[in-house]
Amino acid sequence: MTTSLASVSKEQLQTFLDIATEAACAGGAVLRSYLGNLQEKEVEEKRPGDLVTIADKESEATVLSILQRHFPDHGILAEESGVLGNSDSPYLWAIDPLDGTTNFAHQYPFSSVSIALLIDGIPSVGAIYDPFRDEIFRAATGLGATRNRVPIHVSKTTELSRSLLVTGFAYDRTLVEDNNYAEFCHFTHLTQGVRRGGSAAMDLAYVACGRLDGYWERGLSLWDLAAGVVVVREAGGIVTAYDGSEHIPKSGRLLATNGHLHQQMIDELALIKPLPFKFPFGR
């Protein structure tokens, strides 16, 4: 079965977006119910530094129930459940039921539910819900981007020296030299500041609404980035791999900006070499 994005009507895209919004908000309600109520036994470590909680699992179950009820023939890629549904479908939902689990486990309120629909491999619908600020960032190809139903646009910053950027660090950062530390130091010296939010989806949403001017990160999975890609692009921004190509999922390296800073950041990233890193405390 082959379906291209061009063959999907705006009405269909709006329906997909509305269901994605319903699912994201329902998952967010689950997260709110657990904020401050997590027990130690309800927090597990999938691998060093990579947490999963009962809130992740229950949020995902809620999201899945809604999407599977409305779209039983679609494929699904969910962070905790893996590949589900029809693997031959041109429609693939990418779900992160709790993006920012470490933040959540520490009661640091910067997390989200991220839901995207890829059509024939292209991120086409995105909904990112912040349950702590009750903000829903939504977009679909050709329909624009909104925050709480109000249109949003990327910032107008044109110089790196006047920009505020954000980044993140992958779970393998203590094991490899290609850990983003050099990039972080480099851009910290070139800008008004670099933040580390801890939720890729939220970082992208903040670029989309102009709170941040650019974002880069390596080691991302499809469920981390797909919804944010749609929201940033529909808000007028640019999203590529570090080298400016479209090979984002393959490389796991994402660069999202307001557009004005994009080539500047591509050029700077090309200059950076990983720093030799010796672990402290006798590791």
Coordinates of C-alpha atoms in Angstrom, one line a residue:
M1 CA 0.0 0.0 0.0
T2 CA 1.4 3.4 -1.0
T3 CA 0.2 6.7 0.1
S4 CA 2.1 10.0 -0.5
L5 CA 1.7 13.1 1.6
A6 CA 0.6 15.0 -1.5
S7 CA -2.4 12.7 -1.8
V8 CA -3.6 13.4 1.8
S9 CA -6.2 16.2 2.0
K10 CA -6.1 19.0 4.5
E11 CA -9.2 17.7 6.0
Q12 CA -7.6 14.3 6.6
L13 CA -4.5 16.0 8.1
Q14 CA -6.7 18.0 10.4
T15 CA -8.4 14.8 11.6
F16 CA -5.1 13.2 12.3
L17 CA -4.0 16.3 14.2
D18 CA -7.1 16.4 16.3
I19 CA -6.7 12.8 17.3
A20 CA -3.0 13.3 18.0
T21 CA -4.0 16.2 20.3
E22 CA -6.6 14.1 22.1
A23 CA -4.0 11.4 22.7
A24 CA -1.3 13.8 23.8
C25 CA -3.6 15.5 26.3
A26 CA -4.8 12.2 27.7
G27 CA -1.3 11.0 28.1
G28 CA -0.5 14.3 29.8
A29 CA -3.3 13.8 32.3
V30 CA -1.7 10.6 33.3
L31 CA 1.6 12.3 33.9
R32 CA 0.0 15.1 36.0
S33 CA -1.5 12.4 38.2
Y34 CA 2.0 11.1 39.0
L35 CA 4.0 14.3 39.4
G36 CA 5.3 14.2 43.0
N37 CA 3.7 10.9 43.6
L38 CA 6.3 8.5 42.1
Q39 CA 7.6 5.8 44.5
E40 CA 11.2 4.7 44.3
K41 CA 10.0 1.2 43.2
E42 CA 8.2 2.8 40.3
V43 CA 11.4 4.2 38.7
E44 CA 13.6 1.7 36.7
E45 CA 16.8 2.1 34.8
K46 CA 16.6 0.6 31.3
R47 CA 20.4 1.3 30.8
P48 CA 22.8 3.6 32.7
G49 CA 21.1 7.0 32.9
D50 CA 18.1 6.0 30.9
L51 CA 15.0 5.9 33.2
V52 CA 11.5 4.6 32.8
T53 CA 8.7 5.0 35.2
I54 CA 5.2 3.8 35.7
A55 CA 4.1 7.2 34.4
D56 CA 5.8 6.5 31.1
K57 CA 4.1 3.1 30.8
E58 CA 0.6 4.3 31.7
S59 CA 0.8 7.4 29.5
E60 CA 1.9 5.2 26.6
A61 CA -1.0 2.7 27.2
T62 CA -3.4 5.6 27.2
V63 CA -2.0 7.1 24.0
L64 CA -2.0 3.7 22.3
S65 CA -5.6 3.0 23.2
I66 CA -6.8 6.2 21.5
L67 CA -4.7 5.8 18.4
Q68 CA -5.5 2.1 17.9
R69 CA -9.2 2.8 18.4
H70 CA -9.2 5.5 15.6
F71 CA -6.6 4.0 13.3
P72 CA -6.4 0.2 13.7
D73 CA -4.7 -0.2 10.3
H74 CA -1.8 2.2 11.0
G75 CA 1.7 1.4 12.1
I76 CA 3.1 2.5 15.5
L77 CA 6.6 3.0 16.9
A78 CA 6.4 3.7 20.6
E79 CA 9.4 4.2 22.9
E80 CA 8.3 1.6 25.5
S81 CA 6.3 -0.9 23.4
G82 CA 8.4 -0.8 20.2
V83 CA 6.8 -1.6 16.8
L84 CA 3.1 -2.3 16.8
G85 CA 0.3 -2.5 14.3
N86 CA 0.6 -2.7 10.5
S87 CA 4.2 -2.5 9.5
D88 CA 3.2 -2.2 5.8
S89 CA 1.1 0.9 6.4
P90 CA 2.3 4.2 4.9
Y91 CA 1.1 5.8 8.2
L92 CA 3.4 5.5 11.2
W93 CA 2.8 7.0 14.6
A94 CA 5.9 7.8 16.6
I95 CA 5.2 8.1 20.3
D96 CA 7.2 9.3 23.2
P97 CA 4.8 9.1 26.2
L98 CA 7.1 11.0 28.5
D99 CA 9.9 12.9 26.9
G100 CA 12.1 14.1 29.8
T101 CA 11.8 11.1 32.1
T102 CA 14.8 12.1 34.2
N103 CA 13.3 15.6 34.7
F104 CA 10.0 14.0 35.7
A105 CA 11.5 11.6 38.1
H106 CA 13.2 14.5 39.9
Q107 CA 10.0 16.6 39.8
Y108 CA 11.6 19.1 37.5
P109 CA 8.7 20.3 35.4
F110 CA 10.1 20.2 31.9
S111 CA 8.7 17.1 30.2
S112 CA 6.1 16.4 27.5
V113 CA 4.0 13.9 25.6
S114 CA 5.2 13.8 22.0
I115 CA 3.1 12.3 19.2
A116 CA 3.9 12.4 15.5
L117 CA 2.4 10.9 12.3
L118 CA 4.8 10.1 9.5
I119 CA 3.2 9.6 6.1
D120 CA 5.3 7.6 3.7
G121 CA 8.3 8.3 6.0
I122 CA 7.8 12.1 6.2
P123 CA 6.9 13.7 9.5
S124 CA 3.5 15.3 8.7
V125 CA 1.6 15.8 12.0
G126 CA 2.9 16.7 15.4
A127 CA 1.4 17.3 18.9
I128 CA 3.6 18.1 21.9
Y129 CA 1.8 18.5 25.2
D130 CA 3.4 20.1 28.3
P131 CA 1.2 18.9 31.2
F132 CA 2.8 21.2 33.7
R133 CA 2.1 24.5 31.9
D134 CA -0.9 23.1 30.0
E135 CA 0.6 24.1 26.7
I136 CA -0.2 22.1 23.5
F137 CA 2.1 22.7 20.5
R138 CA 0.5 21.4 17.3
A139 CA 1.2 21.4 13.6
A140 CA 0.4 19.5 10.4
T141 CA 2.0 20.0 7.0
G142 CA 0.4 23.0 5.3
L143 CA -1.8 23.9 8.3
G144 CA 0.7 26.0 10.3
A145 CA 1.8 25.7 13.9
T146 CA 0.0 26.8 17.1
R147 CA 0.4 26.9 20.8
N148 CA -2.9 26.5 22.6
R149 CA -4.6 27.2 19.2
V150 CA -2.8 30.5 18.7
P151 CA -0.4 30.7 15.7
I152 CA 3.3 30.6 16.5
H153 CA 6.4 31.7 14.6
V154 CA 10.1 31.3 15.1
S155 CA 12.2 34.1 16.3
K156 CA 13.8 36.8 14.1
T157 CA 17.3 36.7 15.6
T158 CA 19.9 36.9 12.8
E159 CA 23.2 36.8 14.7
L160 CA 24.6 34.0 16.8
S161 CA 26.0 36.6 19.2
R162 CA 22.4 37.6 20.0
S163 CA 21.0 34.1 20.2
L164 CA 19.8 31.8 22.9
L165 CA 20.3 28.1 22.0
V166 CA 19.5 24.8 23.5
T167 CA 21.0 21.3 23.3
G168 CA 21.1 17.9 25.0
F169 CA 23.4 15.1 25.8
A170 CA 22.8 11.4 24.9
Y171 CA 22.8 8.6 27.4
D172 CA 26.2 7.3 26.1
R173 CA 27.9 10.6 26.8
T174 CA 30.2 9.1 29.4
L175 CA 31.3 6.3 27.1
V176 CA 32.3 8.2 23.8
E177 CA 34.3 11.2 22.9
D178 CA 31.6 12.3 20.4
N179 CA 29.5 13.4 23.3
N180 CA 28.5 17.0 22.4
Y181 CA 30.7 18.6 25.1
A182 CA 32.9 20.3 22.5
E183 CA 29.9 21.7 20.7
F184 CA 28.4 22.9 23.9
C185 CA 31.5 24.8 24.9
H186 CA 31.9 26.2 21.3
F187 CA 28.4 27.6 21.1
T188 CA 28.4 28.9 24.7
H189 CA 31.3 31.2 23.7
L190 CA 29.5 32.4 20.5
T191 CA 26.0 33.2 21.9
Q192 CA 24.2 34.8 24.8
G193 CA 23.7 31.3 26.3
V194 CA 23.1 27.6 25.7
R195 CA 20.5 25.8 27.8
R196 CA 20.1 22.1 28.4
G197 CA 16.4 21.4 28.7
G198 CA 16.2 17.6 29.0
S199 CA 13.3 17.1 26.6
A200 CA 14.0 17.2 22.9
A201 CA 10.3 17.7 22.0
M202 CA 10.0 20.6 24.3
D203 CA 13.2 22.1 23.0
L204 CA 11.9 22.0 19.5
A205 CA 8.6 23.4 20.6
Y206 CA 10.4 26.4 22.2
V207 CA 12.3 27.0 19.0
A208 CA 9.0 27.0 17.1
C209 CA 7.4 29.6 19.3
G210 CA 10.5 31.8 19.4
R211 CA 11.5 31.3 23.0
L212 CA 14.8 29.8 21.7
D213 CA 16.6 30.5 18.5
G214 CA 18.2 27.2 17.7
Y215 CA 18.7 23.6 18.9
W216 CA 21.1 20.8 18.1
E217 CA 21.6 17.4 19.5
R218 CA 22.9 13.9 18.6
G219 CA 21.8 10.4 19.6
L220 CA 18.1 11.1 19.0
S221 CA 15.4 8.5 18.2
L222 CA 12.5 9.0 15.8
W223 CA 10.0 9.3 18.7
D224 CA 12.1 12.1 20.2
L225 CA 12.2 14.4 17.2
A226 CA 9.4 13.6 14.7
A227 CA 6.7 15.8 16.2
G228 CA 9.0 18.7 16.9
V229 CA 10.3 18.6 13.3
V230 CA 6.7 19.3 12.0
V231 CA 6.1 22.0 14.5
V232 CA 9.3 23.9 13.8
R233 CA 8.9 23.7 10.1
E234 CA 5.3 24.9 10.2
A235 CA 6.3 27.8 12.4
G236 CA 8.7 28.9 9.7
G237 CA 11.9 27.3 10.9
I238 CA 14.4 24.9 9.3
V239 CA 15.2 21.4 10.5
T240 CA 18.0 19.3 9.0
A241 CA 20.9 17.0 10.0
Y242 CA 24.1 18.8 11.1
D243 CA 25.3 18.9 7.5
G244 CA 22.2 20.5 6.2
S245 CA 20.9 17.2 4.7
E246 CA 17.6 15.5 5.3
H247 CA 19.3 12.4 6.8
I248 CA 18.1 13.2 10.3
P249 CA 16.8 9.8 11.5
K250 CA 19.8 8.0 10.0
S251 CA 22.4 10.2 11.5
G252 CA 20.5 10.9 14.8
R253 CA 21.9 14.4 14.6
L254 CA 19.3 17.2 14.4
L255 CA 19.7 20.9 13.9
A256 CA 16.7 23.1 14.2
T257 CA 16.8 26.9 13.9
N258 CA 14.7 30.0 13.1
G259 CA 16.2 29.8 9.6
H260 CA 18.3 33.0 9.9
L261 CA 20.9 31.1 12.0
H262 CA 20.8 27.8 10.1
Q263 CA 23.8 28.1 7.8
Q264 CA 25.8 29.8 10.5
M265 CA 25.3 26.8 12.8
I266 CA 26.0 24.3 10.1
D267 CA 29.3 26.1 9.4
E268 CA 30.2 26.2 13.1
L269 CA 29.3 22.5 13.7
A270 CA 31.6 21.6 10.8
L271 CA 34.5 23.2 12.6
I272 CA 34.1 21.3 15.9
K273 CA 36.1 18.2 16.8
P274 CA 35.3 16.1 19.8
L275 CA 37.4 16.9 22.9
P276 CA 39.5 14.1 24.4
F277 CA 37.8 13.4 27.6
K278 CA 39.2 11.8 30.7
F279 CA 36.7 10.8 33.3
P280 CA 37.2 12.2 36.8
F281 CA 37.3 10.3 40.1
G282 CA 39.4 7.4 38.7
R283 CA 36.8 6.1 36.2

